[in-house]
Coordinates of C-alpha atoms and ligand atoms in Angstrom, one line a residue:
M296 CA -121.7 -8.6 -22.2
R297 CA -119.9 -5.4 -23.1
T298 CA -119.7 -2.5 -20.7
A299 CA -117.4 0.4 -20.3
L300 CA -115.6 -1.6 -17.6
T301 CA -114.9 -4.8 -19.8
G302 CA -113.6 -2.3 -22.5
L303 CA -111.4 -0.4 -20.2
L304 CA -109.9 -3.6 -18.4
G305 CA -109.9 -5.9 -21.5
I306 CA -111.9 -8.5 -19.5
R307 CA -114.7 -10.8 -20.7
H308 CA -117.1 -10.1 -17.8
P309 CA -117.8 -7.0 -15.8
I310 CA -116.9 -8.7 -12.5
V311 CA -114.0 -7.7 -10.2
Q312 CA -112.7 -9.6 -7.2
A313 CA -112.3 -7.1 -4.5
A314 CA -109.1 -6.8 -2.6
M315 CA -109.0 -8.8 0.7
G316 CA -105.9 -8.8 2.9
Y317 CA -104.5 -12.4 3.5
V318 CA -107.3 -13.7 1.1
S319 CA -106.6 -12.3 -2.4
G320 CA -103.2 -13.6 -3.4
P321 CA -102.1 -15.1 -6.6
R322 CA -104.4 -18.2 -6.4
L323 CA -107.6 -16.3 -6.1
A324 CA -106.6 -13.5 -8.3
A325 CA -105.5 -15.8 -11.2
A326 CA -108.6 -18.0 -10.8
T327 CA -110.8 -14.9 -11.2
S328 CA -108.9 -13.6 -14.1
N329 CA -108.8 -16.9 -15.9
A330 CA -112.6 -17.1 -15.6
G331 CA -112.9 -13.7 -17.3
G332 CA -113.2 -11.3 -14.5
L333 CA -110.6 -9.0 -12.9
G334 CA -108.5 -10.7 -10.1
Q335 CA -106.7 -8.5 -7.7
I336 CA -103.7 -9.0 -5.3
A337 CA -104.3 -7.3 -2.0
S338 CA -100.8 -5.9 -1.2
A339 CA -101.4 -4.1 2.1
T340 CA -100.6 -7.2 4.2
M341 CA -97.5 -8.0 2.0
S342 CA -93.9 -6.6 2.2
L343 CA -92.5 -5.2 -1.2
A344 CA -90.5 -8.5 -1.8
E345 CA -93.8 -10.6 -1.1
L346 CA -95.7 -8.4 -3.6
D347 CA -93.0 -8.9 -6.2
D348 CA -93.2 -12.7 -5.7
A349 CA -97.0 -12.5 -5.7
I350 CA -96.9 -10.6 -9.0
S351 CA -94.7 -13.3 -10.5
E352 CA -96.8 -16.0 -9.3
T353 CA -100.1 -14.5 -10.5
A354 CA -98.5 -13.8 -14.0
G355 CA -97.4 -17.3 -14.0
R356 CA -100.9 -18.6 -13.5
T357 CA -102.8 -16.3 -15.9
A358 CA -102.4 -14.6 -19.2
A359 CA -105.4 -12.4 -18.5
P360 CA -105.3 -9.0 -17.1
F361 CA -105.2 -8.7 -13.2
G362 CA -104.7 -5.9 -10.7
V363 CA -102.6 -4.9 -7.6
N364 CA -104.5 -3.2 -4.8
L365 CA -102.3 -0.9 -2.7
R366 CA -102.6 1.9 0.0
A367 CA -101.4 5.3 -1.1
D368 CA -100.3 6.0 2.5
A369 CA -98.0 3.0 2.7
P370 CA -94.4 4.3 3.5
D371 CA -93.1 2.6 0.4
A372 CA -96.1 3.4 -1.8
A373 CA -93.8 5.0 -4.6
E374 CA -91.7 1.9 -4.6
R375 CA -94.9 -0.3 -5.0
V376 CA -96.0 1.8 -8.0
R377 CA -92.6 1.4 -9.6
L378 CA -92.8 -2.2 -9.1
I379 CA -96.3 -2.4 -10.6
V380 CA -95.0 -0.4 -13.6
G381 CA -91.8 -2.3 -14.0
R382 CA -93.6 -5.7 -14.0
R383 CA -96.2 -4.4 -16.4
V384 CA -99.2 -5.2 -14.2
P385 CA -102.2 -3.9 -16.1
V386 CA -104.4 -2.5 -13.4
A387 CA -103.6 -0.8 -10.0
S388 CA -106.4 0.1 -7.5
F389 CA -106.2 2.0 -4.4
A390 CA -107.6 0.9 -0.9
Q391 CA -108.7 4.2 0.7
A392 CA -107.7 7.5 -0.7
P393 CA -105.2 7.7 -3.6
K394 CA -102.6 10.4 -4.3
P395 CA -102.6 12.4 -7.5
E396 CA -98.8 11.8 -8.0
L397 CA -99.2 8.1 -7.7
I398 CA -102.1 8.2 -10.2
A399 CA -100.0 10.3 -12.6
A400 CA -97.1 7.9 -12.5
L401 CA -99.2 4.8 -13.1
K402 CA -101.2 6.5 -15.9
E403 CA -98.0 7.7 -17.5
A404 CA -97.0 4.2 -17.7
G405 CA -100.2 3.0 -19.2
V406 CA -101.4 1.3 -16.1
V407 CA -105.3 1.6 -15.5
T408 CA -106.1 3.2 -12.2
I409 CA -109.1 2.4 -9.9
A410 CA -110.0 4.3 -6.8
S411 CA -112.3 3.2 -3.9
V412 CA -115.0 5.6 -2.8
G413 CA -117.8 5.8 -0.3
A414 CA -119.4 9.1 -1.3
R415 CA -120.1 11.2 -4.4
R416 CA -117.8 13.9 -3.2
H417 CA -114.9 11.5 -3.0
A418 CA -115.7 10.1 -6.6
E419 CA -115.8 13.5 -8.0
K420 CA -112.5 14.3 -6.5
V421 CA -110.7 11.3 -7.8
A422 CA -112.3 11.6 -11.2
A423 CA -110.8 15.0 -11.5
W424 CA -107.4 13.6 -10.5
G425 CA -107.6 11.3 -13.6
V426 CA -108.5 7.8 -12.2
D427 CA -109.9 5.6 -15.0
A428 CA -112.7 3.9 -12.8
V429 CA -114.1 4.0 -9.2
I430 CA -115.2 1.2 -7.0
A431 CA -118.1 2.5 -4.8
T432 CA -118.8 0.3 -1.8
G433 CA -122.1 0.5 0.2
G434 CA -122.6 -0.1 3.9
E435 CA -123.4 -3.8 3.3
G436 CA -119.9 -4.5 2.3
G437 CA -117.2 -6.4 4.4
G438 CA -114.2 -4.7 6.0
H439 CA -114.0 -0.9 6.5
V440 CA -117.4 0.5 5.5
G441 CA -119.4 3.6 5.5
A442 CA -123.1 3.9 6.4
V443 CA -124.8 4.6 3.0
P444 CA -126.3 1.6 1.5
T445 CA -125.4 0.2 -2.0
S446 CA -128.9 0.9 -3.4
L447 CA -128.5 4.6 -2.8
L448 CA -124.7 5.2 -3.2
I449 CA -124.4 3.6 -6.6
P450 CA -127.0 5.7 -8.5
Q451 CA -125.7 8.8 -6.8
V452 CA -122.1 8.1 -7.7
A453 CA -123.0 6.9 -11.2
A454 CA -124.8 10.1 -11.9
A455 CA -121.9 12.2 -10.7
V456 CA -119.0 11.0 -12.7
D457 CA -118.3 10.1 -16.4
I458 CA -115.8 7.3 -15.6
P459 CA -117.0 3.6 -15.2
V460 CA -118.3 3.0 -11.6
I461 CA -117.9 -0.5 -10.3
A462 CA -120.6 -1.3 -7.6
A463 CA -119.6 -3.1 -4.5
G464 CA -121.2 -4.1 -1.2
G465 CA -123.6 -7.1 -1.1
F466 CA -123.3 -8.5 -4.5
F467 CA -123.3 -12.3 -5.1
D468 CA -125.3 -13.2 -8.1
G469 CA -126.6 -12.3 -11.6
R470 CA -129.7 -10.5 -10.2
G471 CA -127.3 -8.1 -8.4
L472 CA -125.3 -7.5 -11.5
V473 CA -128.4 -6.4 -13.5
A474 CA -129.4 -4.2 -10.6
A475 CA -126.1 -2.6 -10.6
L476 CA -126.2 -2.0 -14.4
A477 CA -129.7 -0.5 -14.0
W478 CA -128.3 1.9 -11.3
G479 CA -125.7 3.1 -13.8
A480 CA -122.7 1.0 -12.8
A481 CA -120.6 -0.7 -15.5
G482 CA -119.9 -3.9 -13.4
V483 CA -119.6 -5.2 -9.8
A484 CA -116.9 -6.1 -7.3
M485 CA -117.3 -8.8 -4.7
G486 CA -115.3 -9.6 -1.8
T487 CA -117.1 -12.0 0.5
R488 CA -118.6 -14.0 -2.5
F489 CA -115.0 -14.7 -3.8
L490 CA -113.7 -15.5 -0.2
L491 CA -116.5 -18.3 -0.3
T492 CA -115.1 -20.1 -3.4
S493 CA -113.1 -23.3 -3.7
D494 CA -110.3 -21.2 -5.1
S495 CA -109.9 -18.9 -2.0
P496 CA -107.1 -20.0 0.1
V497 CA -109.1 -19.4 3.4
P498 CA -109.0 -22.6 5.6
D499 CA -112.2 -24.5 5.4
A500 CA -112.9 -24.3 9.1
V501 CA -113.2 -20.6 8.6
K502 CA -115.3 -20.9 5.4
Q503 CA -117.8 -23.0 7.3
V504 CA -118.1 -20.2 9.9
Y505 CA -119.0 -17.7 7.1
L506 CA -121.4 -20.2 5.4
A507 CA -123.3 -20.7 8.7
A508 CA -123.8 -16.9 9.3
G509 CA -127.3 -15.6 8.8
L510 CA -128.2 -12.1 7.5
D511 CA -127.8 -10.8 11.1
G512 CA -124.4 -12.5 11.4
T513 CA -122.3 -9.5 10.9
V514 CA -121.7 -6.3 13.0
V515 CA -120.0 -3.0 12.2
T516 CA -117.7 -2.3 15.2
R517 CA -115.4 0.5 16.1
R518 CA -114.0 -1.6 18.9
V519 CA -111.3 -3.3 16.9
D520 CA -109.5 -0.5 15.3
G521 CA -111.3 2.7 16.0
V522 CA -113.0 3.0 12.7
P523 CA -116.2 1.1 11.5
H524 CA -115.3 -2.4 10.4
R525 CA -117.9 -5.0 9.4
V526 CA -116.9 -8.3 10.6
L527 CA -118.7 -11.7 11.4
R528 CA -120.3 -11.5 15.0
T529 CA -118.3 -13.9 17.1
T530 CA -117.9 -14.2 20.9
M531 CA -114.8 -12.1 20.9
V532 CA -116.6 -9.4 18.9
D533 CA -119.7 -9.6 21.1
H534 CA -117.4 -9.1 24.2
L535 CA -115.7 -6.1 22.7
E536 CA -119.1 -4.6 21.8
R537 CA -120.7 -5.3 25.2
G538 CA -118.1 -4.1 27.5
G539 CA -118.1 -0.4 28.6
R540 CA -115.0 1.8 28.2
A541 CA -113.0 0.2 31.1
G542 CA -114.1 -3.4 30.1
A543 CA -113.3 -2.8 26.5
L544 CA -109.8 -1.6 27.5
L545 CA -109.2 -4.5 29.7
R546 CA -110.4 -7.0 27.1
S547 CA -108.5 -5.3 24.3
A548 CA -105.3 -5.4 26.4
R549 CA -105.9 -9.2 27.2
N550 CA -106.6 -10.0 23.6
A551 CA -103.6 -7.9 22.6
A552 CA -101.5 -9.8 24.9
R553 CA -102.8 -13.3 23.5
F554 CA -102.3 -12.1 19.9
R555 CA -99.0 -10.4 20.6
A556 CA -97.9 -14.0 21.5
A557 CA -99.5 -15.5 18.3
G558 CA -98.0 -12.9 16.1
G559 CA -94.5 -13.0 17.6
L560 CA -94.3 -9.1 18.0
S561 CA -92.5 -7.7 21.0
W562 CA -94.4 -5.3 23.2
R563 CA -92.0 -2.5 22.1
E564 CA -92.8 -3.1 18.4
M565 CA -96.5 -3.5 19.0
V566 CA -96.8 -0.2 20.9
R567 CA -94.7 1.4 18.2
Q568 CA -97.1 0.2 15.5
G569 CA -100.0 1.1 17.6
R570 CA -98.8 4.7 18.0
A571 CA -98.3 5.0 14.4
L572 CA -101.7 3.6 13.6
R573 CA -103.2 5.9 16.1
Q574 CA -101.6 9.0 14.5
G575 CA -102.6 7.7 11.1
T576 CA -106.2 7.1 12.2
E577 CA -106.4 10.4 13.7
R578 CA -105.2 12.2 10.5
Q579 CA -107.6 9.9 8.4
G580 CA -110.4 10.9 10.7
T581 CA -109.7 14.5 10.2
Q582 CA -109.2 14.2 6.4
R583 CA -112.0 12.1 5.7
H584 CA -114.5 13.5 8.0
G585 CA -118.0 13.0 6.4
T586 CA -116.7 11.3 3.3
G587 CA -118.6 8.1 3.8
R588 CA -116.9 4.8 3.4
H589 CA -113.7 5.6 5.3
G590 CA -114.8 9.0 6.2
T591 CA -116.4 8.1 9.5
G592 CA -114.9 11.0 11.4
R593 CA -112.6 11.0 14.3
P594 CA -113.2 8.3 16.7
D595 CA -114.7 9.5 19.8
G596 CA -112.0 11.1 22.0
G597 CA -109.3 9.2 19.9
L598 CA -108.6 5.7 20.5
S599 CA -108.1 4.1 24.0
W600 CA -104.7 2.4 24.5
G601 CA -106.6 -0.9 24.5
Q602 CA -107.9 0.0 21.0
V603 CA -104.3 1.1 20.0
L604 CA -102.9 -2.2 21.1
M605 CA -105.9 -4.0 19.2
A606 CA -105.4 -1.9 16.0
A607 CA -101.7 -2.6 16.0
N608 CA -102.8 -6.3 16.2
T609 CA -105.5 -6.2 13.5
P610 CA -103.4 -7.9 10.9
V611 CA -102.5 -10.5 13.4
L612 CA -106.1 -11.0 14.2
L613 CA -107.0 -11.2 10.5
R614 CA -104.2 -13.6 9.9
A615 CA -105.1 -15.8 12.8
A616 CA -108.5 -16.5 10.9
M617 CA -107.5 -16.3 7.3
V618 CA -104.2 -18.0 7.4
D619 CA -104.0 -20.0 10.5
G620 CA -107.6 -21.2 10.4
R621 CA -108.6 -20.0 14.0
P622 CA -112.1 -18.6 13.8
D623 CA -112.1 -18.7 17.6
L624 CA -109.1 -16.5 17.8
G625 CA -109.2 -14.3 14.9
L626 CA -111.2 -11.5 13.2
M627 CA -113.2 -12.2 10.1
S628 CA -114.1 -9.2 8.0
S629 CA -117.4 -10.0 6.2
G630 CA -120.2 -8.4 4.1
Q631 CA -123.8 -8.9 5.2
V632 CA -124.0 -11.1 2.0
A633 CA -122.5 -14.0 3.9
G634 CA -126.0 -14.5 5.3
L635 CA -127.2 -15.4 1.7
I636 CA -124.3 -17.6 0.6
D637 CA -124.3 -21.3 1.2
D638 CA -122.0 -22.8 -1.4
L639 CA -118.2 -22.9 -2.4
P640 CA -118.1 -22.9 -6.1
S641 CA -114.9 -22.4 -8.1
C642 CA -114.4 -18.9 -9.5
A643 CA -115.1 -20.2 -13.1
E644 CA -118.5 -21.7 -11.9
L645 CA -119.4 -18.6 -10.0
I646 CA -118.7 -16.2 -12.8
A647 CA -120.4 -18.5 -15.4
E648 CA -123.5 -18.8 -13.2
I649 CA -123.6 -15.0 -12.4
M650 CA -123.3 -14.3 -16.2
A651 CA -126.0 -16.8 -17.1
E652 CA -128.5 -15.5 -14.5
A653 CA -127.8 -11.8 -15.5
G654 CA -128.6 -12.9 -19.1
R655 CA -131.8 -14.5 -18.0
G656 CA -132.6 -11.3 -15.9
L657 CA -132.0 -9.0 -18.9
D658 CA -134.2 -11.2 -21.2
R659 CA -136.9 -11.1 -18.7
L660 CA -136.9 -7.4 -18.3
E661 CA -136.7 -6.9 -22.1
G662 CA -139.8 -9.3 -22.4
L663 CA -141.7 -7.1 -19.9
R664 CA -141.0 -4.1 -22.2
K665 CA -142.2 -5.9 -25.2
T666 CA -145.3 -7.6 -23.9
G667 CA -146.3 -5.6 -20.8
N668 CA -146.2 -8.9 -18.7
Q669 CA -146.3 -8.2 -15.0
P670 CA -143.0 -8.9 -13.2
R671 CA -143.0 -12.1 -11.1
Ligands
LIG749 C1 -112.1 -10.9 4.4 C2 -112.0 -9.5 3.8 C3 -110.9 -8.7 3.7 C4 -110.9 -7.5 3.3 N1 -109.7 -6.9 3.2 C5 -109.5 -5.7 2.6 C6 -108.2 -5.1 2.4 O1 -107.2 -5.5 2.8 N2 -108.2 -3.8 1.9 C7 -109.4 -3.2 1.4 O2 -109.3 -2.2 0.7 N3 -110.6 -3.8 1.5 C8 -110.7 -5.0 2.0 N4 -112.0 -5.6 2.1 C9 -113.1 -4.9 1.6 C10 -113.3 -5.5 0.2 O3 -112.3 -4.9 -0.8 C11 -114.8 -5.0 -0.4 O4 -114.8 -3.7 -0.3 C12 -115.9 -5.7 0.2 O5 -115.6 -7.1 0.4 C13 -117.1 -5.6 -0.7 O6 -118.3 -6.0 0.0 P1 -118.8 -7.6 -0.2 O7 -117.9 -8.3 0.8 O8 -120.2 -7.5 0.3 O9 -118.6 -8.0 -1.6 C14 -112.0 -6.9 2.7 C15 -113.2 -7.5 2.8 C16 -113.3 -8.8 3.3 C17 -114.6 -9.5 3.2

C-alpha cells in the first residue's frame, strides 16, 4: 500500500507506533520499524544521555527508518534536536505543541518532522510552521487526550491541511486503517495496541491487566496531574475520582508519600518538581485553552497541593507499572481500545495481519462499487 505517509517516511506500511513513556524504547521501536512501520522512541522520560544510548541501540537493531518523540518545552530541547540531527535520526515527532525554531533546525538538517494535534486549528498552525505531517489523536486514545472522538476529528483535520494526517486514538486492526484512509488520513498511529505486543517491554503482569479490561475499563481523570488523562480504571484511580476535594488531597498526599519512597525522591526535590509542573500546567492551560487534545483549559482553580505532589510523581507512578510491574501501585495510561484487544502478537505479526485485513477490506469495498452488493 502506498500513501503520502509511506512516501514521506520511506516505510513499507502506513502504520506508526505512537510514543509511550517507559514503553516505547529501542526494543519496541526497532521491532515496529523492522516490520515495515515507523517505530518511535519516547524520550520525555529519558535523560539526554539515555536518549543517546537509546538511539544507538535502536540503530543497531534496525536499518529501517525510526523516529524520536520529544517535548518542545523540555529545558534541553535544543540539545535533543542537535542529538537527533547529529545521529541522523530520520524522523522527529513532538509530543504536545512544537516550536517553530526547533522545526526549522530539524528540517534544515533533512529530518522529517511530525506534530501531535487534537484540533483543526492546531493542525493549521503547525502546518504553517512547516511540519511535514501531523498525528491527530481523538478522545478514545490513551494518555493525555481531548474530548473530540477520532471519527469526527480525522475528517475535519484531513480536510483542513495539505500535509499527511496520521490518525490516532482507538486503532487496532485493518478495518480501522481502511476507515482512517476513508476519512482522508494517510495512515494510523497506535499506542495501546503496540503496548500489547510480545515485543513491548511492559511486564507480563501489567499486560494481563490491560487484556482483562473491557470497553468501560478506562477513565479520563484530572485527578492525577490536573489535565485529562485516559488511564485504566483501577482501585487507586477510583479512589482518586470518588473523593471530594479534601479527600482527594489527603489521598494524593498519601499516595505521593508512598511513591516518593518508591521513586527515591526527596520531599524537597518532589515539591520543586511539583512547583515547576504546576507552573508549566498553568501556562499550558492558558496557551492551549480550547485547542482540543491538550487544550483542555486551566484546571479548575489551579492544582491542589495534593495534585501537585501527584503530578510530580506521575512519572514515578507510570514507572511503577510499566517498568517495575506493579499494576496495584502504578498508573496505566490506556486507550479505550484495550477493551477490544485480547492477544499479544509480535509487531511483525500485528502489522502483517493489519495489512492483510485492510487489503481484504479494500477489496470488499471495491467489490461493492462494481457489483452493487449490499455491505454485510
Ligand atoms: C501507556 C501509554 C503511554 C503514553 N505515553 C505518552 C508519552 O509519553 N508521550 C505522548 O506524547 N503520548 C503518550 N501516550 C499517548 C500515545 O502517544 C497515543 O497518543 C495514544 O496511545 C493513541 O491512542 P491509542 O492508545 O488508542 O492507540 C501514551 C499512551 C499510552 C497508552
